[in-house]
Amino acid sequence: MRQYTSPLDEHAKTVVGTALNRALVDLVDLSLVAKQAHWNLVGRRFRSLHLQLDEVVDQVRLLADDIAERAVTIGVPPDGRAATVAERSAVPEHPAQWVQDTDVVDYFVTALTAVIGRLREGIAQTETADVVSQDMLIGATAALEKHLWMFQAES
Amino acid sequence: MRQYTSPLDEHAKTVVGTALNRALVDLVDLSLVAKQAHWNLVGRRFRSLHLQLDEVVDQVRLLADDIAERAVTIGVPPDGRAATVAERSAVPEHPAQWVQDTDVVDYFVTALTAVIGRLREGIAQTETADVVSQDMLIGATAALEKHLWMFQAES
Amino acid sequence: MRQYTSPLDEHAKTVVGTALNRALVDLVDLSLVAKQAHWNLVGRRFRSLHLQLDEVVDQVRLLADDIAERAVTIGVPPDGRAATVAERSAVPEHPAQWVQDTDVVDYFVTALTAVIGRLREGIAQTETADVVSQDMLIGATAALEKHLWMFQAES
Amino acid sequence: MRQYTSPLDEHAKTVVGTALNRALVDLVDLSLVAKQAHWNLVGRRFRSLHLQLDEVVDQVRLLADDIAERAVTIGVPPDGRAATVAERSAVPEHPAQWVQDTDVVDYFVTALTAVIGRLREGIAQTETADVVSQDMLIGATAALEKHLWMFQAES
Amino acid sequence: MRQYTSPLDEHAKTVVGTALNRALVDLVDLSLVAKQAHWNLVGRRFRSLHLQLDEVVDQVRLLADDIAERAVTIGVPPDGRAATVAERSAVPEHPAQWVQDTDVVDYFVTALTAVIGRLREGIAQTETADVVSQDMLIGATAALEKHLWMFQAES
Amino acid sequence: MRQYTSPLDEHAKTVVGTALNRALVDLVDLSLVAKQAHWNLVGRRFRSLHLQLDEVVDQVRLLADDIAERAVTIGVPPDGRAATVAERSAVPEHPAQWVQDTDVVDYFVTALTAVIGRLREGIAQTETADVVSQDMLIGATAALEKHLWMFQAES
Amino acid sequence: MRQYTSPLDEHAKTVVGTALNRALVDLVDLSLVAKQAHWNLVGRRFRSLHLQLDEVVDQVRLLADDIAERAVTIGVPPDGRAATVAERSAVPEHPAQWVQDTDVVDYFVTALTAVIGRLREGIAQTETADVVSQDMLIGATAALEKHLWMFQAES
Amino acid sequence: MRQYTSPLDEHAKTVVGTALNRALVDLVDLSLVAKQAHWNLVGRRFRSLHLQLDEVVDQVRLLADDIAERAVTIGVPPDGRAATVAERSAVPEHPAQWVQDTDVVDYFVTALTAVIGRLREGIAQTETADVVSQDMLIGATAALEKHLWMFQAES
Amino acid sequence: MRQYTSPLDEHAKTVVGTALNRALVDLVDLSLVAKQAHWNLVGRRFRSLHLQLDEVVDQVRLLADDIAERAVTIGVPPDGRAATVAERSAVPEHPAQWVQDTDVVDYFVTALTAVIGRLREGIAQTETADVVSQDMLIGATAALEKHLWMFQAES
Amino acid sequence: MRQYTSPLDEHAKTVVGTALNRALVDLVDLSLVAKQAHWNLVGRRFRSLHLQLDEVVDQVRLLADDIAERAVTIGVPPDGRAATVAERSAVPEHPAQWVQDTDVVDYFVTALTAVIGRLREGIAQTETADVVSQDMLIGATAALEKHLWMFQAES
Amino acid sequence: MRQYTSPLDEHAKTVVGTALNRALVDLVDLSLVAKQAHWNLVGRRFRSLHLQLDEVVDQVRLLADDIAERAVTIGVPPDGRAATVAERSAVPEHPAQWVQDTDVVDYFVTALTAVIGRLREGIAQTETADVVSQDMLIGATAALEKHLWMFQAES
Amino acid sequence: MRQYTSPLDEHAKTVVGTALNRALVDLVDLSLVAKQAHWNLVGRRFRSLHLQLDEVVDQVRLLADDIAERAVTIGVPPDGRAATVAERSAVPEHPAQWVQDTDVVDYFVTALTAVIGRLREGIAQTETADVVSQDMLIGATAALEKHLWMFQAES
């Protein structure tokens, strides 16, 4: 099967590929738990959070896609399958049943904080290896930090 | 916490809820493996399949959302989290590495056949319990069978 | 004046026409009280409910139009005039004055439950008489049950 | 419950509120009979009138919404419920059965004339009380008089 | 050459495939005669019918495409070629010359009635064989019956 | 019934009318066989050809409509009925069963060549009779020759 | 003041400029009488003709603009002022008062025939002088002849 | 022929009808001279004025249409034919040849001032006769005065 | 530098210009404090108010632009610079720090009441001086009073 | 009241917050003076600059909004109120009266140079503190420098 | 490698292919120098010309693409590579540095005149060989002559 | 002629200007060869590559425009003329005749690799000189590397 010519050397490729795949797993999981909360949510702020969570889903799916395609671009296969996500994600477990609106807000403050922490590690790690990938992780961080603000503002 | 008044009686609710949750798990998994293939695909038909897989993803995500919201509507909490999907899905395992275009086509013929089989069971089970939910499963089946045709046509 | 040739026999036409006209009256009334609440609403969740009620109005108007046109299609004149609606609707009376947000949510849980009950009776009655009309009532039921979920979730 | 601070004094508020609520009732009724005719219409000009009546419906619904919201804005609860409309509207009774195209045109010449008459009274009454509300009634009159022209032109 | 795996068993596939191919032939023919009338029409209602017939064409083409693709989906090759249509269609012959507006309306009342009759037979035949295909035939019937109403209303 | 005043004299009208009606028959047939292939196609290039054939259908339908309306404009009734098409078209017969992708490409190279040949004859015949109609046939030829290039390029 | 360099020689420029200016005057007048009829029309076909006339206006305005700009392009100042139009137009006089629908149709059959006659003279005159301008006059003729068909079809 | 029932009494109808017809004639003429200048313009600011004049044309055409339709609405036939415009317009004569950019700006300052003067007279005359028509003339004045500012700003 | 010719006499120009400039200053300030609150807002209704405030900003910016351009149109230079706004605005001071959601609602009830009061003074002052400008202030008042209703409804 | 958890440490937060608030003040002021010039501009290039300044306004408003929301995201309240802007902005004073087109161009060359200077300082200051905010300031600088080019090119 | 079947005979193919390839080279070069001027332009009319040149670029790119694809359609490989363009183009050399606005206008009057001259030769050469290609060259000429007018008008 | 004030010092300006002009030349050439291949392509994957190459063209043209405008912004004249491109581009020579699909894919893997190599040099060179320009080169690199992935995936 075809071997991709990477624009990066072997070492940089490993470092950046690892950072991108970690980000991918977290973002896919974030999109799944945001949908989970979007459906199972109850409480007075139902409608407002129901809409807000779908905005999170839409943006996170785009970010995940960009990051996965960047991984391919540097010659590393991305892995966003359910089992991989279930095993490696930094996103805390989400309850299986109805969730109260106030708990949803707290949950996403925690979940976003965890993912942002890993993304910022990735930014640091990729700085010398590949500015193009780093730029993409910075963009993802900016987006998630803005969502974090919003959940904090209303908690 | 709030108890939903279901438009269905207790028995119908259990039957329909089970069918919907099985469909949800399969559809979420289908959207994840379609993305996985969208990224890891190689071969001469790359571009054509790359686009086709994203159409599968878009449609399957909408179907999953409708089915999950129908579950809530009848008073059953939907479960589409990564761990649940990894454990209960009928979708066969997708490789973790680069995949050849011809293998991708074969994989989706198999995967769609499996999911359609479970959906048709769900249609049979929900007929007397809830025609509204049944209608939704029929719609999902029609959509997936059309994708199945397309993958067969090009395999 | 012209006599329509109905695609149904006389008996089926009477059964289905009655079911459709009952649904029409309820849906027209639902659109009027949803506007009434949209205007007279007060309370902290004003904006969120104000928008949500207009989505109910938009969808219910489309459903009423489809059902009235189906009645004509089978040769039965639909009746959606104010006096008919005031007399025959299953929708409970809405207050004439300002209404508190929490009361609005409770009111629509009750109102939607009443209308859905009559729609489900209509689905049962039309099954052998006309699957085309039944299909339309199923679609209306699915839509209203989803709104019922949302009002329950935030009550 | 909340008391609205009206931008008008008590007397102006009563005068303007009465004029707006009369306009609201007439406009809601106009939208209902236009739909009624849209459905029950027969005759050679069916298609042309069928479309024209829906344009009346669309515009009248927007006018009704603006006028109801202006009533709230000056602190008067609007009332557009079916029973109120059935009792107080100036719109003449519409037949319950199929209507011939020529009769529909005549009916709407009469109905629009009646509603325009009441709107012009409202314009006169609100002149000193509230120019903002008067402006809205002038706009509604201009729109309905244009529809009146069209129905006259084709009668 | 490739053999499609059908989601239906051999018997169901034959029954449903026959029903779908009969519907396809009628719908393709309907789109051709509607264009024929759209061009050859004369009389005072020219413009109104000219536009109405194009709406019939647009909708019927979409229905034909869906039904043909459903046939492929269950493993039966659809046949919509001119010679097949000329031989097997239930649509009555349309004149080769200019046609008067009143005659066009009568012609389509007859033509639609014939096609609807065959579609309703197809709905009955497919009920136990394949609910997915049946659902599609119900949708086509609903659409054509609505057009039948409109032509009757203006005849 | 109404006699159209033609902008052309009797001779020119006959010449141009014949050329337009021949073009019409070929174009209607081309749209039917392109759909036939769009549905019955199998092989590795399925998706790419499936989309390409629908672009042929869309464009050819517009060309047929323009040419039929030009015929009416010069006072000649166009004839695009199934039986006429089946009898007079220059398009070669298309198989009734599944067709392999490579065969589809070859078939359309042949079919387009035949239709273009007749169109170029029409351009020659109409030059002195009616430049307006000739201009339309030139446009149709340009469009089909471009499709011919594309099918040749991929054969 | 600036002298335009014409892409045509002096003789061709005079011939073509005259043809274009004659077309311009007729087209501007056509747009004015079509609006006049659009407003003053009465009769049962009011709505249908009211809309049809506005389509004539829209298209004729675009044609006039293209032709005027082509005149400038070849170095000839276009003249579309009211007095010039009133004096030189080939369009027959339109009544100043209300006009019956049947009379409007007859009037436009006559008016379009007159303008088309002059356009076809222009096509003949410009053939050797400037194919670019001739092409534009052919396009205008095709458009007006299609409108002529429509008015004849409904007269 | 049909007599329109005017919403105004005989005297008001005469006063308002006269004001509206004067406005109509001026606005139609303004649209013609703006096109004339749009075509015949030369000079360094060609492109900027060329675009600006088309915006004048677009808006003035809409205003003319509204005012003509208001005239019909009150039962007065509007007259916007070339000869009427050439005879009664207040717009100063525009040269027949190329015009320099600076002269165009000056010309429109003069022309707009003339038309605005007549519109303001119309506003005064219609105040007691019909507030609806007056409102429309105010709107036209506001629009033209804004264009006047712009031409002054750049002169 | 250029002197604008005003459509108003010197006295009317001063009166109207003053009213417009006062409105401008208030509206620019309103747009700035609405953004300020949009950013600094905290509390449970964060998301709902965050969106509502941006709708205020969008509408107020358009109103300010229209009013400033009307000022120029009558020959008075508008002044919407930060220092002028800071000095002359009727809008109460907004806090510099985070603001609680309930306080934001109360603040805008107060702020809108203040601006509406000044706008209504402007409507009274401009009545005899310039109906065109008065009309614009009426429109701005209608818009702000509707926002006032909404903030009151949710306080 | 709620305390935001900042993704930055205390020192970085102060440095970045200061840089963002300085940028915000400059950008809000830039949007106000660009509108001021948009209205008060006179001269031959009026139309061209009038449009160009609105493009500056649109872009600068978006930049200001992003930067203010980034400040909140890192836990610092943004301050864009009129008094703050009047006091702290680096944008030079804009005249209160009509401004000549050439002066407007020079003014914006100066004003943009001043704001860009401060933005570049901000880029340097935030490099080690927060790459996410730095990225946003780089984007704003790129946009303003492009506008600077355009004003220089035409000065 | 594949041999294209040309719709033209060998001689016609050579004549037309040469004309099309000459047009292609000129149009590609025109798009490059229009961009060059778009960027390097300075002077008071900067913005207006900057926009105008981009409209030239957009249209010329489309024309070049159509002409190149026509060449392929008749079996001749088009050549639009930089070296070919640099060697064979009729477009005069454009300076490498900043260009003054007045010089840009003069340059494009010259450049367009040169390209139009060659296009008109091509029209003459292709008349008997291929009317389809000729039609395309006529269209390109019409477009460029209109741009030539505009540059002349403002020079 | 005007001297631009650069936001960079003399040294930085030279370094960055050189990097930008090199990128410009490569990108313009890339857009020309992508069109060349888009036209001259033959082989089974014709349609898929034909579309893909146009996406490359669209994106590369936008990148070239941004980079050229950045050069102007820092005071350096961009040079994208055919002769300059032919002389200085790093893009390998493209054949003048028909090209096989597999060769096209290989050619673009090579061409993109060459351009990306020069872009990455530019990123390194501009880091200390101008982060704004560097950011733009990073963006261009990310885009081209993604295209490189796609061509590799299908080679």
mmCIF file of C-alpha atoms in Angstrom, chain E residues 5-140:
data_model
loop_
_atom_site.group_PDB
_atom_site.id
_atom_site.type_symbol
_atom_site.label_atom_id
_atom_site.label_comp_id
_atom_site.label_asym_id
_atom_site.label_seq_id
_atom_site.Cartn_x
_atom_site.Cartn_y
_atom_site.Cartn_z
ATOM 1 C CA THR E 5 -27.676 -8.634 -2.649
ATOM 2 C CA SER E 6 -31.327 -7.707 -2.150
ATOM 3 C CA PRO E 7 -32.655 -6.818 1.330
ATOM 4 C CA LEU E 8 -35.790 -8.769 0.243
ATOM 5 C CA ASP E 9 -36.310 -12.490 -0.416
ATOM 6 C CA GLU E 10 -36.878 -13.678 -4.003
ATOM 7 C CA HIS E 11 -40.673 -13.601 -3.847
ATOM 8 C CA ALA E 12 -40.965 -10.183 -2.223
ATOM 9 C CA LYS E 13 -38.406 -8.836 -4.666
ATOM 10 C CA THR E 14 -40.513 -9.949 -7.643
ATOM 11 C CA VAL E 15 -43.760 -8.535 -6.244
ATOM 12 C CA VAL E 16 -42.256 -5.207 -5.239
ATOM 13 C CA GLY E 17 -40.117 -4.897 -8.361
ATOM 14 C CA THR E 18 -43.172 -5.333 -10.557
ATOM 15 C CA ALA E 19 -45.144 -2.732 -8.651
ATOM 16 C CA LEU E 20 -42.273 -0.244 -8.779
ATOM 17 C CA ASN E 21 -41.631 -0.724 -12.498
ATOM 18 C CA ARG E 22 -45.324 -0.224 -13.286
ATOM 19 C CA ALA E 23 -45.313 2.981 -11.272
ATOM 20 C CA LEU E 24 -42.122 4.114 -13.005
ATOM 21 C CA VAL E 25 -43.561 3.672 -16.491
ATOM 22 C CA ASP E 26 -46.703 5.627 -15.592
ATOM 23 C CA LEU E 27 -44.782 8.445 -13.969
ATOM 24 C CA VAL E 28 -42.311 8.854 -16.845
ATOM 25 C CA ASP E 29 -45.256 8.973 -19.249
ATOM 26 C CA LEU E 30 -47.061 11.487 -17.073
ATOM 27 C CA SER E 31 -44.012 13.760 -17.173
ATOM 28 C CA LEU E 32 -43.902 13.505 -20.993
ATOM 29 C CA VAL E 33 -47.589 14.285 -21.572
ATOM 30 C CA ALA E 34 -47.501 17.102 -19.033
ATOM 31 C CA LYS E 35 -44.683 18.698 -21.048
ATOM 32 C CA GLN E 36 -46.618 17.984 -24.278
ATOM 33 C CA ALA E 37 -49.631 19.872 -22.904
ATOM 34 C CA HIS E 38 -47.407 22.601 -21.428
ATOM 35 C CA TRP E 39 -46.255 23.361 -24.999
ATOM 36 C CA ASN E 40 -49.374 22.739 -27.111
ATOM 37 C CA LEU E 41 -51.877 24.428 -24.839
ATOM 38 C CA VAL E 42 -54.101 27.281 -26.101
ATOM 39 C CA GLY E 43 -56.951 29.237 -24.520
ATOM 40 C CA ARG E 44 -57.684 31.928 -21.963
ATOM 41 C CA ARG E 45 -56.250 30.016 -19.054
ATOM 42 C CA PHE E 46 -53.030 29.390 -20.983
ATOM 43 C CA ARG E 47 -50.622 31.029 -18.544
ATOM 44 C CA SER E 48 -52.119 29.538 -15.411
ATOM 45 C CA LEU E 49 -52.151 25.983 -16.807
ATOM 46 C CA HIS E 50 -48.758 26.409 -18.454
ATOM 47 C CA LEU E 51 -47.235 27.057 -15.020
ATOM 48 C CA GLN E 52 -49.312 24.420 -13.231
ATOM 49 C CA LEU E 53 -48.235 21.712 -15.693
ATOM 50 C CA ASP E 54 -44.577 22.496 -15.059
ATOM 51 C CA GLU E 55 -45.119 21.951 -11.353
ATOM 52 C CA VAL E 56 -46.602 18.554 -12.214
ATOM 53 C CA VAL E 57 -43.539 17.784 -14.360
ATOM 54 C CA ASP E 58 -41.083 18.785 -11.628
ATOM 55 C CA GLN E 59 -42.737 16.715 -8.938
ATOM 56 C CA VAL E 60 -43.383 13.672 -11.137
ATOM 57 C CA ARG E 61 -39.760 13.577 -12.281
ATOM 58 C CA LEU E 62 -38.588 13.460 -8.673
ATOM 59 C CA LEU E 63 -41.082 10.720 -7.810
ATOM 60 C CA ALA E 64 -40.008 8.670 -10.841
ATOM 61 C CA ASP E 65 -36.365 8.998 -9.844
ATOM 62 C CA ASP E 66 -37.030 7.888 -6.256
ATOM 63 C CA ILE E 67 -39.047 4.902 -7.402
ATOM 64 C CA ALA E 68 -36.484 3.816 -9.990
ATOM 65 C CA GLU E 69 -33.712 4.056 -7.403
ATOM 66 C CA ARG E 70 -35.795 2.033 -4.955
ATOM 67 C CA ALA E 71 -36.116 -0.681 -7.622
ATOM 68 C CA VAL E 72 -32.322 -0.821 -7.953
ATOM 69 C CA THR E 73 -32.020 -0.861 -4.186
ATOM 70 C CA ILE E 74 -34.018 -4.088 -3.984
ATOM 71 C CA GLY E 75 -32.065 -5.549 -6.902
ATOM 72 C CA VAL E 76 -34.484 -5.058 -9.804
ATOM 73 C CA PRO E 77 -33.398 -3.088 -12.903
ATOM 74 C CA PRO E 78 -35.841 -0.243 -13.603
ATOM 75 C CA ASP E 79 -36.936 0.356 -17.187
ATOM 76 C CA GLY E 80 -37.939 3.871 -18.199
ATOM 77 C CA ARG E 81 -37.014 3.871 -21.893
ATOM 78 C CA ALA E 82 -39.299 5.455 -24.474
ATOM 79 C CA ALA E 83 -40.335 2.193 -26.120
ATOM 80 C CA THR E 84 -41.168 0.553 -22.792
ATOM 81 C CA VAL E 85 -43.143 3.584 -21.713
ATOM 82 C CA ALA E 86 -45.009 3.753 -25.054
ATOM 83 C CA GLU E 87 -45.986 0.120 -24.702
ATOM 84 C CA ARG E 88 -46.870 -0.345 -21.038
ATOM 85 C CA SER E 89 -48.109 2.976 -19.684
ATOM 86 C CA ALA E 90 -51.631 3.366 -18.271
ATOM 87 C CA VAL E 91 -51.715 7.024 -19.262
ATOM 88 C CA PRO E 92 -54.306 7.670 -22.040
ATOM 89 C CA GLU E 93 -53.071 8.929 -25.408
ATOM 90 C CA HIS E 94 -52.523 12.669 -25.642
ATOM 91 C CA PRO E 95 -53.385 14.478 -28.969
ATOM 92 C CA ALA E 96 -50.496 15.452 -31.245
ATOM 93 C CA GLN E 97 -51.754 18.960 -32.000
ATOM 94 C CA TRP E 98 -52.799 22.168 -30.233
ATOM 95 C CA VAL E 99 -55.044 21.437 -27.255
ATOM 96 C CA GLN E 100 -57.719 23.691 -25.759
ATOM 97 C CA ASP E 101 -57.313 24.635 -22.065
ATOM 98 C CA THR E 102 -60.589 23.034 -20.979
ATOM 99 C CA ASP E 103 -59.630 19.789 -22.719
ATOM 100 C CA VAL E 104 -56.263 19.773 -20.993
ATOM 101 C CA VAL E 105 -57.903 19.956 -17.593
ATOM 102 C CA ASP E 106 -60.254 17.091 -18.429
ATOM 103 C CA TYR E 107 -57.407 15.055 -19.881
ATOM 104 C CA PHE E 108 -55.360 15.320 -16.688
ATOM 105 C CA VAL E 109 -58.308 14.435 -14.460
ATOM 106 C CA THR E 110 -58.560 11.216 -16.487
ATOM 107 C CA ALA E 111 -54.818 10.569 -16.675
ATOM 108 C CA LEU E 112 -54.187 11.160 -12.976
ATOM 109 C CA THR E 113 -57.130 8.948 -12.017
ATOM 110 C CA ALA E 114 -55.670 6.106 -14.081
ATOM 111 C CA VAL E 115 -52.204 6.430 -12.569
ATOM 112 C CA ILE E 116 -53.531 6.752 -9.008
ATOM 113 C CA GLY E 117 -55.573 3.582 -9.508
ATOM 114 C CA ARG E 118 -52.460 1.628 -10.401
ATOM 115 C CA LEU E 119 -50.483 3.174 -7.523
ATOM 116 C CA ARG E 120 -53.163 2.149 -4.985
ATOM 117 C CA GLU E 121 -52.982 -1.401 -6.350
ATOM 118 C CA GLY E 122 -49.233 -1.256 -5.803
ATOM 119 C CA ILE E 123 -49.725 -0.077 -2.200
ATOM 120 C CA ALA E 124 -51.958 -3.110 -1.509
ATOM 121 C CA GLN E 125 -49.518 -5.510 -3.186
ATOM 122 C CA THR E 126 -46.392 -4.309 -1.366
ATOM 123 C CA GLU E 127 -47.801 -4.176 2.166
ATOM 124 C CA THR E 128 -46.496 -7.511 3.347
ATOM 125 C CA ALA E 129 -43.550 -7.614 0.951
ATOM 126 C CA ASP E 130 -41.731 -4.373 1.805
ATOM 127 C CA VAL E 131 -43.007 -1.527 3.977
ATOM 128 C CA VAL E 132 -40.190 0.717 2.789
ATOM 129 C CA SER E 133 -41.330 0.551 -0.846
ATOM 130 C CA GLN E 134 -44.955 0.805 0.208
ATOM 131 C CA ASP E 135 -44.159 4.022 2.067
ATOM 132 C CA MET E 136 -42.742 5.478 -1.122
ATOM 133 C CA LEU E 137 -45.812 4.541 -3.163
ATOM 134 C CA ILE E 138 -48.029 6.119 -0.482
ATOM 135 C CA GLY E 139 -46.054 9.335 -0.798
ATOM 136 C CA ALA E 140 -46.420 9.310 -4.592
#
